[in-house]
Every structure is written in C-alpha cells, then in structure tokens.
Amino acid sequence: MSRDLIERKALLLLPHIPLLVVSQGAEAIIFQTSVHPYLPQLTSSDSIYIIKYRPSKPYRHPILDKQITKHRTLNESKLLLKLLSLSNSNDIINDGAVLTPSLIATDIPNGLIWLQFVGHFLNDPDGVNQKNFNNISSLKNYLWSIEKKIPLHIHSNLKEDDIISQSLEKSIISINYKIKNLLTLIGIEIANLHIFDICHGDLTSSNIILQKNSNYILKGINIDIENDTDTDGYLPYLIDFGLSFQSNLIEDKAVDLYLLEKAIISTHPLFANNYYNVWLLNGYKTGYQLKSKKLNNKSYINQHKTIIKRLDLVRLRGRKKSMIG
C-alpha cells in the first residue's frame, strides 16, 4: 500500500488533526501532531504528540487483518501501561524503572496509539536545532554525532576489530566516561525489563531515545561505573513495543540481547565489539546485581548467569547460520 493511500486513510480516522509523517516501517507509520486527543487546551504550536498507525494489509484476509491489528495494538498498549504501573519513578537504578513514552489514547480496532513525545532534536552540523525526526535524539544518532568527531584519516584506517588506545579513546574519539555510563545505564534498564519478564523484540539503537534530564546521575551504584557518574544529562527511554511480549524463558531474553548486539554491530561497527556491547552487557549484569542486593535474593545472580550462557549458544547459532547462508 502506498504511503499516500495510508496517509489518506489515517486522515479519515483522524479528521481535523494535522498529521506529519515521521517514519514508516513494515508494520506501522508514525505521525507527529500538535493536537492532544481529548485536552485541546494543551494544544499549541510547540506541542508534539506521536501517533502510531497500523494500516490494513491488502494481502491479508480482511477478517484476519482486523484480528492481527487489534491483537498487536492491544498488546502494545497493555505492555506500555504495565511498564508504567511497574515503574514508580524515573529512577532506573534504585527503583528498577523502565522508562517508556506515556500512553495517551488508543483506538484499538483501527490500530491507532497516541503517545507522549520523548527526546529532543540534536543540533545539525551548522549548530541549528531543527525539528527533523531524522535528527531525533536516539541512541544511534547520539553515538553517530560523537563518532563523526573522529578525524577522517583515523576513521578510514580503523577496522572493526581494532583495539583503540586509551589516549585515542579520550582525546580524539570522545568515547568517554559519559558514553560508558550512559550505555551501562541502558544495560541496567534492559535488565529491569527482563526482570519484569518482558522481552522487547526489537532492541536497536534507534528504539532507545535519550531524554534530557540534567539532574540525574548514577547514584547508589559502584559496579562497573567510573568515578565520573555523569551520563551527559540523558535518561534512556525504550520505544516501539510493537514486537514485545511477556516471557520468563531464558531463551527469549538471550535472543533479545543477541538482537541488540547485532543491531549495535550493524549501526556502529567500529566500536561495537570492544566498547558499546561490552558496556551494555556490563550494565545488564549490574541490573541483576542491584536487584539481588535490594531483595537479598541470589537467584537473580544465577538467572543472569544462565541468560549469558544461553546468549553464548545463541551467538554460536547465529554464526553457524551466517556461515551456511
């Protein structure tokens, strides 16, 4: 189905609502709007709300299509509400929170979800802060903005498996303690998600949005965190729970981590293996350690070890599949 046709169908479902396409995936199209669905007094030119629309698929039987749309929209909405109820604050470390956009409204039969906008727009190369969703403060764009600071002659000579020197890491590449701490915090948040027995299903650096919060530092933690507890003033929000599901299976959690590893390698190949993925997994381990310490229950430590062992097996399966083709 063409994008124009999808937009026309969305406008029929949302009359008098200004819509601007942000992105389009295989399953859904994302719009931004300045209109609140049921509180018009909150509407202003500076307001941004996100509308996720699952259009009908012409290749599916109409009855089956409606059932799938209803199920996936309902499932995503329920998981967002569950995470909101389980997270009593925005404290990822001490309260075990998982930060997600607030669910504002849903139209389940028509596949519509209205969400809070999180994040901000990163500065473009000219230093102008433009409202361009290609430049949203996703983890991917944030890391790319740092990686672009590498001098071209160094960048062109680096290979994926190169180990970068400490001096180069600090002075040129700017992969500093703030980045390490931020990725550690994201690892802790993913651990919190899995402790709730929820698997994201599509963990990528594009589906982690960074929200400015200058008051938040990594307090109450001294495991794998540098003395500088700053995260560059960011809190990570997980988005796009369209493929998420509830599961307490070790296999599902290991696959979730494996998909994240592969996504990081795909978008940040120079620094994924030796830095980014190492820091994320260190944070993941820390999340289980914190839960174990808080509840005085060593079963969380054992659960983490079991997940990582299974992750090793999943990696082997992935390599074998790549070799066979």
mmCIF file of C-alpha atoms in Angstrom:
data_model
loop_
_atom_site.group_PDB
_atom_site.id
_atom_site.type_symbol
_atom_site.label_atom_id
_atom_site.label_comp_id
_atom_site.label_asym_id
_atom_site.label_seq_id
_atom_site.Cartn_x
_atom_site.Cartn_y
_atom_site.Cartn_z
ATOM 1 C CA MET A 1 0.000 0.000 0.000
ATOM 2 C CA SER A 2 1.423 3.396 -0.991
ATOM 3 C CA ARG A 3 2.292 5.993 1.597
ATOM 4 C CA ASP A 4 -0.193 8.493 0.109
ATOM 5 C CA LEU A 5 -3.022 5.996 0.446
ATOM 6 C CA ILE A 6 -2.061 5.214 4.041
ATOM 7 C CA GLU A 7 -1.986 8.929 4.867
ATOM 8 C CA ARG A 8 -5.454 9.420 3.353
ATOM 9 C CA LYS A 9 -6.826 6.526 5.410
ATOM 10 C CA ALA A 10 -5.254 7.979 8.555
ATOM 11 C CA LEU A 11 -6.818 11.384 7.849
ATOM 12 C CA LEU A 12 -10.239 9.737 7.573
ATOM 13 C CA LEU A 13 -9.732 8.190 11.015
ATOM 14 C CA LEU A 14 -8.343 11.433 12.457
ATOM 15 C CA PRO A 15 -10.387 14.280 10.944
ATOM 16 C CA HIS A 16 -9.246 17.831 11.698
ATOM 17 C CA ILE A 17 -5.980 16.511 13.154
ATOM 18 C CA PRO A 18 -2.837 17.872 11.456
ATOM 19 C CA LEU A 19 -0.521 14.969 10.671
ATOM 20 C CA LEU A 20 3.084 14.929 9.571
ATOM 21 C CA VAL A 21 4.768 11.661 8.636
ATOM 22 C CA VAL A 22 7.803 10.924 10.795
ATOM 23 C CA SER A 23 8.726 7.459 9.584
ATOM 24 C CA GLN A 24 7.246 4.354 8.017
ATOM 25 C CA GLY A 25 8.113 0.760 8.827
ATOM 26 C CA ALA A 26 6.861 -2.593 7.636
ATOM 27 C CA GLU A 27 4.069 -2.704 10.191
ATOM 28 C CA ALA A 28 3.197 0.877 11.075
ATOM 29 C CA ILE A 29 3.542 4.500 10.080
ATOM 30 C CA ILE A 30 4.442 7.161 12.642
ATOM 31 C CA PHE A 31 2.904 10.643 12.604
ATOM 32 C CA GLN A 32 3.538 13.710 14.688
ATOM 33 C CA THR A 33 0.805 16.169 15.590
ATOM 34 C CA SER A 34 0.388 19.228 17.775
ATOM 35 C CA VAL A 35 -3.143 18.268 18.866
ATOM 36 C CA HIS A 36 -3.920 16.451 22.103
ATOM 37 C CA PRO A 37 -6.685 13.861 21.522
ATOM 38 C CA TYR A 38 -9.013 14.939 24.330
ATOM 39 C CA LEU A 39 -7.469 18.007 26.011
ATOM 40 C CA PRO A 40 -7.483 20.746 23.348
ATOM 41 C CA GLN A 41 -6.266 23.304 25.875
ATOM 42 C CA LEU A 42 -2.889 21.522 25.810
ATOM 43 C CA THR A 43 -2.588 22.069 22.072
ATOM 44 C CA SER A 44 -0.041 24.629 20.935
ATOM 45 C CA SER A 45 2.304 25.158 18.024
ATOM 46 C CA ASP A 46 5.168 23.831 20.161
ATOM 47 C CA SER A 47 3.318 20.706 21.303
ATOM 48 C CA ILE A 48 4.389 17.386 19.830
ATOM 49 C CA TYR A 49 2.493 14.133 20.183
ATOM 50 C CA ILE A 50 3.195 10.876 18.416
ATOM 51 C CA ILE A 51 0.536 8.799 16.653
ATOM 52 C CA LYS A 52 1.349 5.231 15.645
ATOM 53 C CA TYR A 53 -0.967 3.831 12.989
ATOM 54 C CA ARG A 54 -1.119 0.220 11.855
ATOM 55 C CA PRO A 55 -2.774 0.314 8.419
ATOM 56 C CA SER A 56 -4.626 -2.644 6.978
ATOM 57 C CA LYS A 57 -2.605 -5.006 4.809
ATOM 58 C CA PRO A 58 -4.251 -5.715 1.425
ATOM 59 C CA TYR A 59 -2.519 -9.106 1.109
ATOM 60 C CA ARG A 60 -4.238 -10.420 4.259
ATOM 61 C CA HIS A 61 -7.789 -11.668 4.518
ATOM 62 C CA PRO A 62 -9.887 -8.770 5.931
ATOM 63 C CA ILE A 63 -11.078 -10.740 8.969
ATOM 64 C CA LEU A 64 -7.567 -11.972 9.779
ATOM 65 C CA ASP A 65 -6.167 -8.489 9.173
ATOM 66 C CA LYS A 66 -8.556 -6.931 11.700
ATOM 67 C CA GLN A 67 -7.732 -9.603 14.263
ATOM 68 C CA ILE A 68 -3.975 -9.106 13.870
ATOM 69 C CA THR A 69 -4.255 -5.307 14.027
ATOM 70 C CA LYS A 70 -6.448 -5.483 17.116
ATOM 71 C CA HIS A 71 -4.192 -8.005 18.857
ATOM 72 C CA ARG A 72 -0.935 -6.141 18.205
ATOM 73 C CA THR A 73 -2.333 -2.727 19.102
ATOM 74 C CA LEU A 74 -3.911 -4.068 22.288
ATOM 75 C CA ASN A 75 -0.751 -5.977 23.234
ATOM 76 C CA GLU A 76 1.478 -2.935 22.775
ATOM 77 C CA SER A 77 -0.905 -0.705 24.743
ATOM 78 C CA LYS A 78 -1.169 -3.193 27.615
ATOM 79 C CA LEU A 79 2.607 -3.581 27.856
ATOM 80 C CA LEU A 80 3.107 0.196 27.936
ATOM 81 C CA LEU A 81 0.546 0.512 30.725
ATOM 82 C CA LYS A 82 2.101 -2.389 32.625
ATOM 83 C CA LEU A 83 5.566 -0.843 32.470
ATOM 84 C CA LEU A 84 4.145 2.482 33.606
ATOM 85 C CA SER A 85 2.495 0.809 36.611
ATOM 86 C CA LEU A 86 5.639 -1.186 37.481
ATOM 87 C CA SER A 87 7.928 1.844 37.254
ATOM 88 C CA ASN A 88 7.097 4.098 40.187
ATOM 89 C CA SER A 89 9.638 6.745 39.227
ATOM 90 C CA ASN A 90 12.229 7.552 36.585
ATOM 91 C CA ASP A 91 14.972 6.018 38.737
ATOM 92 C CA ILE A 92 16.351 3.171 36.653
ATOM 93 C CA ILE A 93 18.953 2.185 39.240
ATOM 94 C CA ASN A 94 17.337 2.391 42.658
ATOM 95 C CA ASP A 95 13.706 1.684 41.707
ATOM 96 C CA GLY A 96 14.285 -0.706 38.801
ATOM 97 C CA ALA A 97 12.315 1.522 36.428
ATOM 98 C CA VAL A 98 11.856 1.028 32.697
ATOM 99 C CA LEU A 99 11.211 4.374 31.016
ATOM 100 C CA THR A 100 8.733 4.473 28.135
ATOM 101 C CA PRO A 101 6.571 7.159 26.493
ATOM 102 C CA SER A 102 3.259 7.660 28.278
ATOM 103 C CA LEU A 103 0.231 6.143 26.587
ATOM 104 C CA ILE A 104 -2.282 8.939 25.952
ATOM 105 C CA ALA A 105 -5.056 7.272 23.949
ATOM 106 C CA THR A 106 -5.785 4.232 21.798
ATOM 107 C CA ASP A 107 -8.200 3.248 19.057
ATOM 108 C CA ILE A 108 -7.618 -0.495 19.087
ATOM 109 C CA PRO A 109 -9.959 -1.588 16.235
ATOM 110 C CA ASN A 110 -8.362 0.974 13.906
ATOM 111 C CA GLY A 111 -4.794 0.317 15.047
ATOM 112 C CA LEU A 112 -4.075 3.767 16.499
ATOM 113 C CA ILE A 113 -1.895 4.572 19.508
ATOM 114 C CA TRP A 114 -1.398 8.146 20.758
ATOM 115 C CA LEU A 115 1.869 8.615 22.680
ATOM 116 C CA GLN A 116 3.856 11.188 24.586
ATOM 117 C CA PHE A 117 6.753 12.638 22.616
ATOM 118 C CA VAL A 118 10.122 11.967 24.254
ATOM 119 C CA GLY A 119 13.562 13.158 23.304
ATOM 120 C CA HIS A 120 14.688 16.284 21.518
ATOM 121 C CA PHE A 121 16.281 17.259 18.236
ATOM 122 C CA LEU A 122 20.055 17.114 18.029
ATOM 123 C CA ASN A 123 21.961 20.024 16.553
ATOM 124 C CA ASP A 124 22.699 19.752 12.869
ATOM 125 C CA PRO A 125 26.282 20.261 11.600
ATOM 126 C CA ASP A 126 25.682 24.012 11.404
ATOM 127 C CA GLY A 127 24.628 24.141 15.042
ATOM 128 C CA VAL A 128 20.980 24.809 14.283
ATOM 129 C CA ASN A 129 18.444 22.936 16.392
ATOM 130 C CA GLN A 130 15.887 21.851 13.797
ATOM 131 C CA LYS A 131 12.753 19.754 14.316
ATOM 132 C CA ASN A 132 13.825 16.999 11.990
ATOM 133 C CA PHE A 133 12.966 13.475 13.105
ATOM 134 C CA ASN A 134 15.951 12.173 11.170
ATOM 135 C CA ASN A 135 17.939 14.006 13.828
ATOM 136 C CA ILE A 136 15.961 12.883 16.884
ATOM 137 C CA SER A 137 17.991 12.116 20.000
ATOM 138 C CA SER A 138 18.041 8.362 19.525
ATOM 139 C CA LEU A 139 20.998 6.455 20.877
ATOM 140 C CA LYS A 140 22.029 5.789 17.270
ATOM 141 C CA ASN A 141 22.091 9.457 16.277
ATOM 142 C CA TYR A 142 23.777 10.461 19.530
ATOM 143 C CA LEU A 143 26.593 7.936 19.073
ATOM 144 C CA TRP A 144 26.925 8.849 15.408
ATOM 145 C CA SER A 145 27.296 12.520 16.349
ATOM 146 C CA ILE A 146 30.223 11.575 18.581
ATOM 147 C CA GLU A 147 31.776 9.190 16.070
ATOM 148 C CA LYS A 148 31.757 11.968 13.446
ATOM 149 C CA LYS A 149 34.324 13.824 15.561
ATOM 150 C CA ILE A 150 36.969 11.272 14.615
ATOM 151 C CA PRO A 151 39.447 12.761 12.122
ATOM 152 C CA LEU A 152 38.831 11.343 8.662
ATOM 153 C CA HIS A 153 42.310 9.833 8.239
ATOM 154 C CA ILE A 154 41.934 7.900 11.516
ATOM 155 C CA HIS A 155 38.372 6.849 10.769
ATOM 156 C CA SER A 156 39.334 5.448 7.360
ATOM 157 C CA ASN A 157 42.160 3.341 8.824
ATOM 158 C CA LEU A 158 40.159 1.852 11.685
ATOM 159 C CA LYS A 159 38.821 -1.665 11.400
ATOM 160 C CA GLU A 160 36.058 -3.355 13.355
ATOM 161 C CA ASP A 161 38.437 -5.491 15.409
ATOM 162 C CA ASP A 162 40.991 -2.766 16.161
ATOM 163 C CA ILE A 163 41.564 -2.055 19.838
ATOM 164 C CA ILE A 164 41.603 1.693 20.278
ATOM 165 C CA SER A 165 44.226 3.130 22.616
ATOM 166 C CA GLN A 166 43.154 4.843 25.826
ATOM 167 C CA SER A 167 44.557 8.191 24.710
ATOM 168 C CA LEU A 168 42.795 7.972 21.348
ATOM 169 C CA GLU A 169 39.612 6.951 23.120
ATOM 170 C CA LYS A 170 39.644 10.026 25.354
ATOM 171 C CA SER A 171 41.162 12.777 23.257
ATOM 172 C CA ILE A 172 40.011 12.057 19.707
ATOM 173 C CA ILE A 173 37.106 9.641 19.601
ATOM 174 C CA SER A 174 35.385 11.116 22.665
ATOM 175 C CA ILE A 175 34.079 7.713 23.719
ATOM 176 C CA ASN A 176 34.494 8.890 27.277
ATOM 177 C CA TYR A 177 33.086 8.037 30.665
ATOM 178 C CA LYS A 178 29.796 9.734 29.859
ATOM 179 C CA ILE A 179 29.185 7.328 26.984
ATOM 180 C CA LYS A 180 30.297 4.351 29.046
ATOM 181 C CA ASN A 181 27.990 5.333 31.877
ATOM 182 C CA LEU A 182 25.082 6.002 29.527
ATOM 183 C CA LEU A 183 25.398 2.574 27.891
ATOM 184 C CA THR A 184 25.783 0.973 31.320
ATOM 185 C CA LEU A 185 22.551 2.671 32.388
ATOM 186 C CA ILE A 186 20.796 1.356 29.269
ATOM 187 C CA GLY A 187 22.057 -2.132 30.098
ATOM 188 C CA ILE A 188 20.583 -1.809 33.588
ATOM 189 C CA GLU A 189 17.258 -0.698 32.095
ATOM 190 C CA ILE A 190 17.137 -3.716 29.770
ATOM 191 C CA ALA A 191 17.851 -5.943 32.771
ATOM 192 C CA ASN A 192 14.909 -4.307 34.563
ATOM 193 C CA LEU A 193 12.730 -5.055 31.545
ATOM 194 C CA HIS A 194 13.723 -8.726 31.583
ATOM 195 C CA ILE A 195 13.266 -8.960 35.348
ATOM 196 C CA PHE A 196 9.664 -7.891 34.675
ATOM 197 C CA ASP A 197 9.548 -10.876 32.260
ATOM 198 C CA ILE A 198 9.047 -8.635 29.230
ATOM 199 C CA CYS A 199 11.090 -9.011 26.039
ATOM 200 C CA HIS A 200 11.260 -6.024 23.720
ATOM 201 C CA GLY A 201 11.647 -7.990 20.495
ATOM 202 C CA ASP A 202 13.222 -5.141 18.510
ATOM 203 C CA LEU A 203 16.027 -3.637 20.579
ATOM 204 C CA THR A 204 18.096 -1.346 18.377
ATOM 205 C CA SER A 205 19.915 1.929 18.947
ATOM 206 C CA SER A 206 17.053 3.604 17.031
ATOM 207 C CA ASN A 207 14.496 2.350 19.564
ATOM 208 C CA ILE A 208 16.282 3.925 22.521
ATOM 209 C CA ILE A 209 15.509 7.646 22.810
ATOM 210 C CA LEU A 210 17.568 9.924 25.038
ATOM 211 C CA GLN A 211 15.624 12.441 27.109
ATOM 212 C CA LYS A 212 17.448 15.362 28.674
ATOM 213 C CA ASN A 213 17.480 15.225 32.484
ATOM 214 C CA SER A 214 20.421 17.165 33.819
ATOM 215 C CA ASN A 215 19.664 16.295 37.453
ATOM 216 C CA TYR A 216 20.035 12.541 37.037
ATOM 217 C CA ILE A 217 23.364 10.936 37.894
ATOM 218 C CA LEU A 218 24.283 7.361 38.627
ATOM 219 C CA LYS A 219 23.910 7.457 42.396
ATOM 220 C CA GLY A 220 23.887 4.437 44.648
ATOM 221 C CA ILE A 221 25.957 2.283 42.340
ATOM 222 C CA ASN A 222 29.639 1.447 42.212
ATOM 223 C CA ILE A 223 29.715 -1.578 39.916
ATOM 224 C CA ASP A 224 31.432 -1.036 36.553
ATOM 225 C CA ILE A 225 30.801 2.699 36.762
ATOM 226 C CA GLU A 226 33.593 5.236 36.507
ATOM 227 C CA ASN A 227 34.120 7.908 39.144
ATOM 228 C CA ASP A 228 32.518 10.431 36.822
ATOM 229 C CA THR A 229 28.862 9.486 37.260
ATOM 230 C CA ASP A 230 27.540 11.785 34.545
ATOM 231 C CA THR A 231 25.557 10.375 31.600
ATOM 232 C CA ASP A 232 25.715 13.631 29.614
ATOM 233 C CA GLY A 233 22.391 14.609 31.192
ATOM 234 C CA TYR A 234 20.369 11.885 29.464
ATOM 235 C CA LEU A 235 17.823 9.307 30.529
ATOM 236 C CA PRO A 236 17.139 6.444 28.083
ATOM 237 C CA TYR A 237 13.541 5.718 27.039
ATOM 238 C CA LEU A 238 12.629 2.485 25.268
ATOM 239 C CA ILE A 239 10.169 2.888 22.390
ATOM 240 C CA ASP A 240 8.363 0.755 19.786
ATOM 241 C CA PHE A 241 6.925 -2.191 21.694
ATOM 242 C CA GLY A 242 5.115 -3.496 18.632
ATOM 243 C CA LEU A 243 7.004 -6.805 18.728
ATOM 244 C CA SER A 244 7.212 -7.066 22.518
ATOM 245 C CA PHE A 245 5.836 -9.939 24.525
ATOM 246 C CA GLN A 246 5.748 -11.325 28.040
ATOM 247 C CA SER A 247 8.036 -14.280 28.678
ATOM 248 C CA ASN A 248 10.027 -15.763 31.540
ATOM 249 C CA LEU A 249 12.008 -18.034 29.211
ATOM 250 C CA ILE A 250 15.794 -17.734 29.332
ATOM 251 C CA GLU A 251 15.944 -18.330 25.569
ATOM 252 C CA ASP A 252 13.712 -15.342 24.794
ATOM 253 C CA LYS A 253 15.769 -12.995 26.963
ATOM 254 C CA ALA A 254 19.030 -14.235 25.439
ATOM 255 C CA VAL A 255 17.659 -13.719 21.921
ATOM 256 C CA ASP A 256 16.580 -10.187 22.918
ATOM 257 C CA LEU A 257 20.186 -9.428 23.922
ATOM 258 C CA TYR A 258 21.553 -11.053 20.781
ATOM 259 C CA LEU A 259 19.340 -8.914 18.554
ATOM 260 C CA LEU A 260 20.587 -5.807 20.364
ATOM 261 C CA GLU A 261 24.205 -6.888 19.899
ATOM 262 C CA LYS A 262 23.697 -7.460 16.180
ATOM 263 C CA ALA A 263 21.897 -4.127 15.795
ATOM 264 C CA ILE A 264 24.741 -2.256 17.520
ATOM 265 C CA ILE A 265 27.317 -4.023 15.334
ATOM 266 C CA SER A 266 25.303 -3.065 12.251
ATOM 267 C CA THR A 267 24.999 0.646 13.054
ATOM 268 C CA HIS A 268 28.258 1.199 14.986
ATOM 269 C CA PRO A 269 30.692 -1.397 13.585
ATOM 270 C CA LEU A 270 33.948 0.279 14.653
ATOM 271 C CA PHE A 271 33.161 0.422 18.357
ATOM 272 C CA ALA A 272 30.513 -2.252 18.932
ATOM 273 C CA ASN A 273 32.583 -5.300 19.844
ATOM 274 C CA ASN A 274 35.249 -3.707 22.045
ATOM 275 C CA TYR A 275 33.200 -0.951 23.639
ATOM 276 C CA TYR A 276 29.470 -0.455 23.166
ATOM 277 C CA ASN A 277 28.302 -4.053 23.545
ATOM 278 C CA VAL A 278 30.748 -4.672 26.396
ATOM 279 C CA TRP A 279 29.378 -1.687 28.305
ATOM 280 C CA LEU A 280 25.765 -2.654 27.607
ATOM 281 C CA LEU A 281 26.317 -6.190 28.903
ATOM 282 C CA ASN A 282 28.188 -4.877 31.946
ATOM 283 C CA GLY A 283 25.142 -2.747 32.685
ATOM 284 C CA TYR A 284 22.856 -5.730 32.143
ATOM 285 C CA LYS A 285 24.859 -7.690 34.716
ATOM 286 C CA THR A 286 24.727 -4.729 37.083
ATOM 287 C CA GLY A 287 20.925 -4.604 36.810
ATOM 288 C CA TYR A 288 20.619 -8.166 38.112
ATOM 289 C CA GLN A 289 23.219 -7.486 40.816
ATOM 290 C CA LEU A 290 21.255 -4.471 42.014
ATOM 291 C CA LYS A 291 18.010 -6.460 42.135
ATOM 292 C CA SER A 292 19.739 -9.279 44.015
ATOM 293 C CA LYS A 293 21.186 -6.836 46.533
ATOM 294 C CA LYS A 294 17.915 -4.965 47.008
ATOM 295 C CA LEU A 295 15.865 -8.124 47.674
ATOM 296 C CA ASN A 296 18.721 -10.088 49.259
ATOM 297 C CA ASN A 297 17.990 -12.843 46.769
ATOM 298 C CA LYS A 298 20.859 -14.540 44.938
ATOM 299 C CA SER A 299 18.522 -16.168 42.438
ATOM 300 C CA TYR A 300 18.792 -13.041 40.268
ATOM 301 C CA ILE A 301 22.566 -13.518 40.011
ATOM 302 C CA ASN A 302 22.019 -17.121 38.949
ATOM 303 C CA GLN A 303 19.374 -16.056 36.446
ATOM 304 C CA HIS A 304 21.790 -13.590 34.867
ATOM 305 C CA LYS A 305 24.492 -16.261 34.554
ATOM 306 C CA THR A 306 22.003 -18.598 32.886
ATOM 307 C CA ILE A 307 20.928 -15.908 30.398
ATOM 308 C CA ILE A 308 24.541 -15.108 29.447
ATOM 309 C CA LYS A 309 25.337 -18.812 28.970
ATOM 310 C CA ARG A 310 22.321 -19.090 26.692
ATOM 311 C CA LEU A 311 23.423 -15.919 24.887
ATOM 312 C CA ASP A 312 26.717 -17.659 24.051
ATOM 313 C CA LEU A 313 24.748 -20.524 22.490
ATOM 314 C CA VAL A 314 22.545 -18.094 20.547
ATOM 315 C CA ARG A 315 25.678 -16.392 19.201
ATOM 316 C CA LEU A 316 27.008 -19.752 18.032
ATOM 317 C CA ARG A 317 23.733 -20.478 16.261
ATOM 318 C CA GLY A 318 23.888 -17.049 14.627
ATOM 319 C CA ARG A 319 27.453 -17.590 13.411
ATOM 320 C CA LYS A 320 26.588 -21.022 12.058
ATOM 321 C CA LYS A 321 23.603 -19.586 10.209
ATOM 322 C CA SER A 322 25.803 -16.837 8.729
ATOM 323 C CA MET A 323 28.369 -19.385 7.545
ATOM 324 C CA ILE A 324 25.774 -21.652 5.949
ATOM 325 C CA GLY A 325 23.840 -18.732 4.475
#
